[in-house]
Coordinates of N, CA and C in Angstrom, one line a residue:
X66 N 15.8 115.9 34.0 CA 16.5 114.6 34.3 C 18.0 114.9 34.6
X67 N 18.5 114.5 35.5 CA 20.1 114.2 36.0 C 20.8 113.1 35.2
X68 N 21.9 113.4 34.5 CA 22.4 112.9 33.9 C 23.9 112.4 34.9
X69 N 24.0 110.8 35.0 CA 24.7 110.1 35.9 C 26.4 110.9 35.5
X70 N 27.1 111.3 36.5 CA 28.6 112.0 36.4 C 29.2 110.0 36.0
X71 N 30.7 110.7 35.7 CA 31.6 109.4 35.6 C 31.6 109.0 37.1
X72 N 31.5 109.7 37.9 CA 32.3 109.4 39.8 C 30.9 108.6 40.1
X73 N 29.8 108.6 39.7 CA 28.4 108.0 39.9 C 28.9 106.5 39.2
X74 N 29.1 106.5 38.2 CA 29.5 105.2 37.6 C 30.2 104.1 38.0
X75 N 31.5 105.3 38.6 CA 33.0 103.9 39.4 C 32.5 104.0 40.8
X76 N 31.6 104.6 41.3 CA 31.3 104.7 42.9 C 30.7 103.4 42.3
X77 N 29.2 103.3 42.4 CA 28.6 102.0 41.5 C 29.7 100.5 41.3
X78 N 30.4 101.0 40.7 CA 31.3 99.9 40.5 C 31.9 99.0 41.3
X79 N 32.4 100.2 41.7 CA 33.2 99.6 43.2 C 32.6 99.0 44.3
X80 N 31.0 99.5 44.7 CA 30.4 99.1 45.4 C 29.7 97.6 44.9
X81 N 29.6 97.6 43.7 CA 29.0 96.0 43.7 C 30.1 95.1 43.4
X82 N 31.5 95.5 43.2 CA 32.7 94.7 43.4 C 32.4 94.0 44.6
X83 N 32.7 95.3 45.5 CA 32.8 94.4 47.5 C 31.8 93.9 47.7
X84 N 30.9 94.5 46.9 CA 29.0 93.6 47.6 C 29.4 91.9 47.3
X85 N 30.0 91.9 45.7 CA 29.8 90.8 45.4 C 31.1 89.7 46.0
X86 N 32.0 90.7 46.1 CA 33.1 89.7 47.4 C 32.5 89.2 48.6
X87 N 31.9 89.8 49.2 CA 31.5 90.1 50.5 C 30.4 89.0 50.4
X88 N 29.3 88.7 49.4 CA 28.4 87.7 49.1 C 28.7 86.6 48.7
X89 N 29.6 86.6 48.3 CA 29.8 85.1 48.0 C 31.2 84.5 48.2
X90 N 31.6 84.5 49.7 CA 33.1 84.4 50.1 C 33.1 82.4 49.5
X91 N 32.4 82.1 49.6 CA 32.3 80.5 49.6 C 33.3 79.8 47.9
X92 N 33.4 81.2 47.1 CA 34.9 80.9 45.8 C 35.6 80.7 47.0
X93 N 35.9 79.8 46.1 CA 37.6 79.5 46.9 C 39.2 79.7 46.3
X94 N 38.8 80.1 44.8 CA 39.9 80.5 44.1 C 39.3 82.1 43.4
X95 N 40.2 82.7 43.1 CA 40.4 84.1 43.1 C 39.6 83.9 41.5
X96 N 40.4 83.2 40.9 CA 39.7 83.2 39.5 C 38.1 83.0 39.0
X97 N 37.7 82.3 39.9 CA 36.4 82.2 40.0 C 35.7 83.8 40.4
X98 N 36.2 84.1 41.6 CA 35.6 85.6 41.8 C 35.4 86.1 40.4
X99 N 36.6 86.5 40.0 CA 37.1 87.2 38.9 C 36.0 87.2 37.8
X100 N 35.8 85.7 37.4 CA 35.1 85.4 36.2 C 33.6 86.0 36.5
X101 N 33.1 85.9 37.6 CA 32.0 85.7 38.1 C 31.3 87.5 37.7
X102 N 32.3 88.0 38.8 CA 32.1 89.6 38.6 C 32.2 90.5 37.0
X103 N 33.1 89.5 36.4 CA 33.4 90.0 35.2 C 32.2 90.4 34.4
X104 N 31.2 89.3 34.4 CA 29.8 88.9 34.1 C 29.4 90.0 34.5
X105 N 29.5 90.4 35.6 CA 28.2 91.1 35.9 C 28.2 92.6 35.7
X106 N 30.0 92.5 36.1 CA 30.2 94.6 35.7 C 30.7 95.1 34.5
X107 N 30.6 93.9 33.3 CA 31.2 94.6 31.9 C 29.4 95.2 31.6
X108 N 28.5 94.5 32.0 CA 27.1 95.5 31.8 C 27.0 96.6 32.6
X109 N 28.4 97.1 33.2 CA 27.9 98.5 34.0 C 28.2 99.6 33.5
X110 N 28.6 99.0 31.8 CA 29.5 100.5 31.5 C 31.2 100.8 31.5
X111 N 31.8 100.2 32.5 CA 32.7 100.1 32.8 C 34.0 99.4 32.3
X112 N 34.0 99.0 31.8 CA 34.9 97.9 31.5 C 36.4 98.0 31.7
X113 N 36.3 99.6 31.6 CA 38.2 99.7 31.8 C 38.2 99.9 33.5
X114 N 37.5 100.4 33.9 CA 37.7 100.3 35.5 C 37.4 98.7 36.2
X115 N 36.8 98.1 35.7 CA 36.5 97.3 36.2 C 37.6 96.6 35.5
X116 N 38.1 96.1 34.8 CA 39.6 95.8 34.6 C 40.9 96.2 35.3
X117 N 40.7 97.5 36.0 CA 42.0 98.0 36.8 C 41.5 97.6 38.1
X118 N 39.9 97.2 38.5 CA 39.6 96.4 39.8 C 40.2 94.7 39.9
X119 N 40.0 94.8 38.6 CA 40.2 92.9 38.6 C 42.1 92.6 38.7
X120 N 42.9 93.7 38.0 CA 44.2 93.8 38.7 C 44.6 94.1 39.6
X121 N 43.9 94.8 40.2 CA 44.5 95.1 41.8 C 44.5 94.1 42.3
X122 N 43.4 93.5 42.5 CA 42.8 92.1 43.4 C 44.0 91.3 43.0
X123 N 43.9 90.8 41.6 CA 45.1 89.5 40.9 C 46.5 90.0 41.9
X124 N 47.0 91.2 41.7 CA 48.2 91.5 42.5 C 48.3 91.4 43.7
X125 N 47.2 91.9 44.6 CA 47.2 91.6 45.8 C 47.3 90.0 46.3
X126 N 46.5 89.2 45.3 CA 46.5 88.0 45.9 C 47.8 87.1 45.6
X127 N 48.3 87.8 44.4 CA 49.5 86.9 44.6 C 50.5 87.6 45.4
X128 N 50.6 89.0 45.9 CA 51.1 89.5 47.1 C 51.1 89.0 47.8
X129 N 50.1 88.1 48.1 CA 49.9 87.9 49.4 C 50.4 86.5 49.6
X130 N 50.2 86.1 48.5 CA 51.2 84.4 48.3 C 52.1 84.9 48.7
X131 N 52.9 85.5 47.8 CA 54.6 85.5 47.5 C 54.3 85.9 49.7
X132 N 53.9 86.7 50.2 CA 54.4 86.7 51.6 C 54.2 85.3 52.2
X133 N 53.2 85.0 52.0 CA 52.8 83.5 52.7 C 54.1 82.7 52.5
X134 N 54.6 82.7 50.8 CA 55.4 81.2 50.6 C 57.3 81.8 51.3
X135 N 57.0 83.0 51.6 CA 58.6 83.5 52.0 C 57.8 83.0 53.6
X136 N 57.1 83.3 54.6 CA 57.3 83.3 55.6 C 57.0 81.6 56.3
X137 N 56.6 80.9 55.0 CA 56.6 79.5 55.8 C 58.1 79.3 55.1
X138 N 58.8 79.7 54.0 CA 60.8 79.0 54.6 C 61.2 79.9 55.3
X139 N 61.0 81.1 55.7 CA 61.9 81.5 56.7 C 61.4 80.7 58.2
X140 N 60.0 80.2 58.4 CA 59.9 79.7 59.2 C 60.7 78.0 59.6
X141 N 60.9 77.5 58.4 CA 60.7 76.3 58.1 C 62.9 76.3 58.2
X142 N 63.4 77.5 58.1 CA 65.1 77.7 58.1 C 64.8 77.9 59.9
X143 N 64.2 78.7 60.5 CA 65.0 79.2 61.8 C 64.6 77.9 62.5
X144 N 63.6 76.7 61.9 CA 63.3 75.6 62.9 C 64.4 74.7 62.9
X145 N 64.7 75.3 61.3 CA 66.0 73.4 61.0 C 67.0 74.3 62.2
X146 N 67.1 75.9 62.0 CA 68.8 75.9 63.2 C 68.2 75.8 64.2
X147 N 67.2 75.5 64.7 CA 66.9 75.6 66.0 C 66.8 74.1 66.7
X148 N 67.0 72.9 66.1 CA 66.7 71.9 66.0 C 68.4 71.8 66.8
X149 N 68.2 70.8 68.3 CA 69.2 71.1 69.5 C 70.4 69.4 68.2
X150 N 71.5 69.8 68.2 CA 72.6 68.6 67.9 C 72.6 67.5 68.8
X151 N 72.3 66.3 68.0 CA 72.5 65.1 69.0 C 73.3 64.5 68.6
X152 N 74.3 64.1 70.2 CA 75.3 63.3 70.1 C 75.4 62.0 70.0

């Protein structure tokens, strides 16, 4: 009998992470993913990896805020200067 390596374990891991992003895009909040998956991969053995999965994601998505909420004011500044002076 083959006895499963650690790289067998987080390969595994990782792969039912994206399966389970990828299946059920219809969350609409990140927290929900989160909770959902949590469920399913603290039975995989994993818990610390799948904890440094569930951080990347959190950071990324507020990465991706903090870009969103900077590029609608810089949008929202070059419209006010752009906005012609009436006399």
């Amino acid at each position: 009998m083959v006895v499963p390596t650690l790289e067998y374990y987080r390969f595994n891991c990782y792969k039912l992470l994206f399966y389970k992003l990828w299946k059920f895009p219809h969350f609409l909040k990140l927290q929900k993913i989160l909770c959902y998956l949590k469920k399913i991969l603290v039975s995989q053995f994993k818990v610390f990896e799948c904890t440094f999965i569930f951080l990347r994601i959190t950071r990324l998505e507020l990465l991706k805020n903090s870009i969103a909420t900077i590029n609608k004011t810089l949008q929202s500044t070059v419209s006010i200067q752009r906005k012609p002076i009436e006399n």
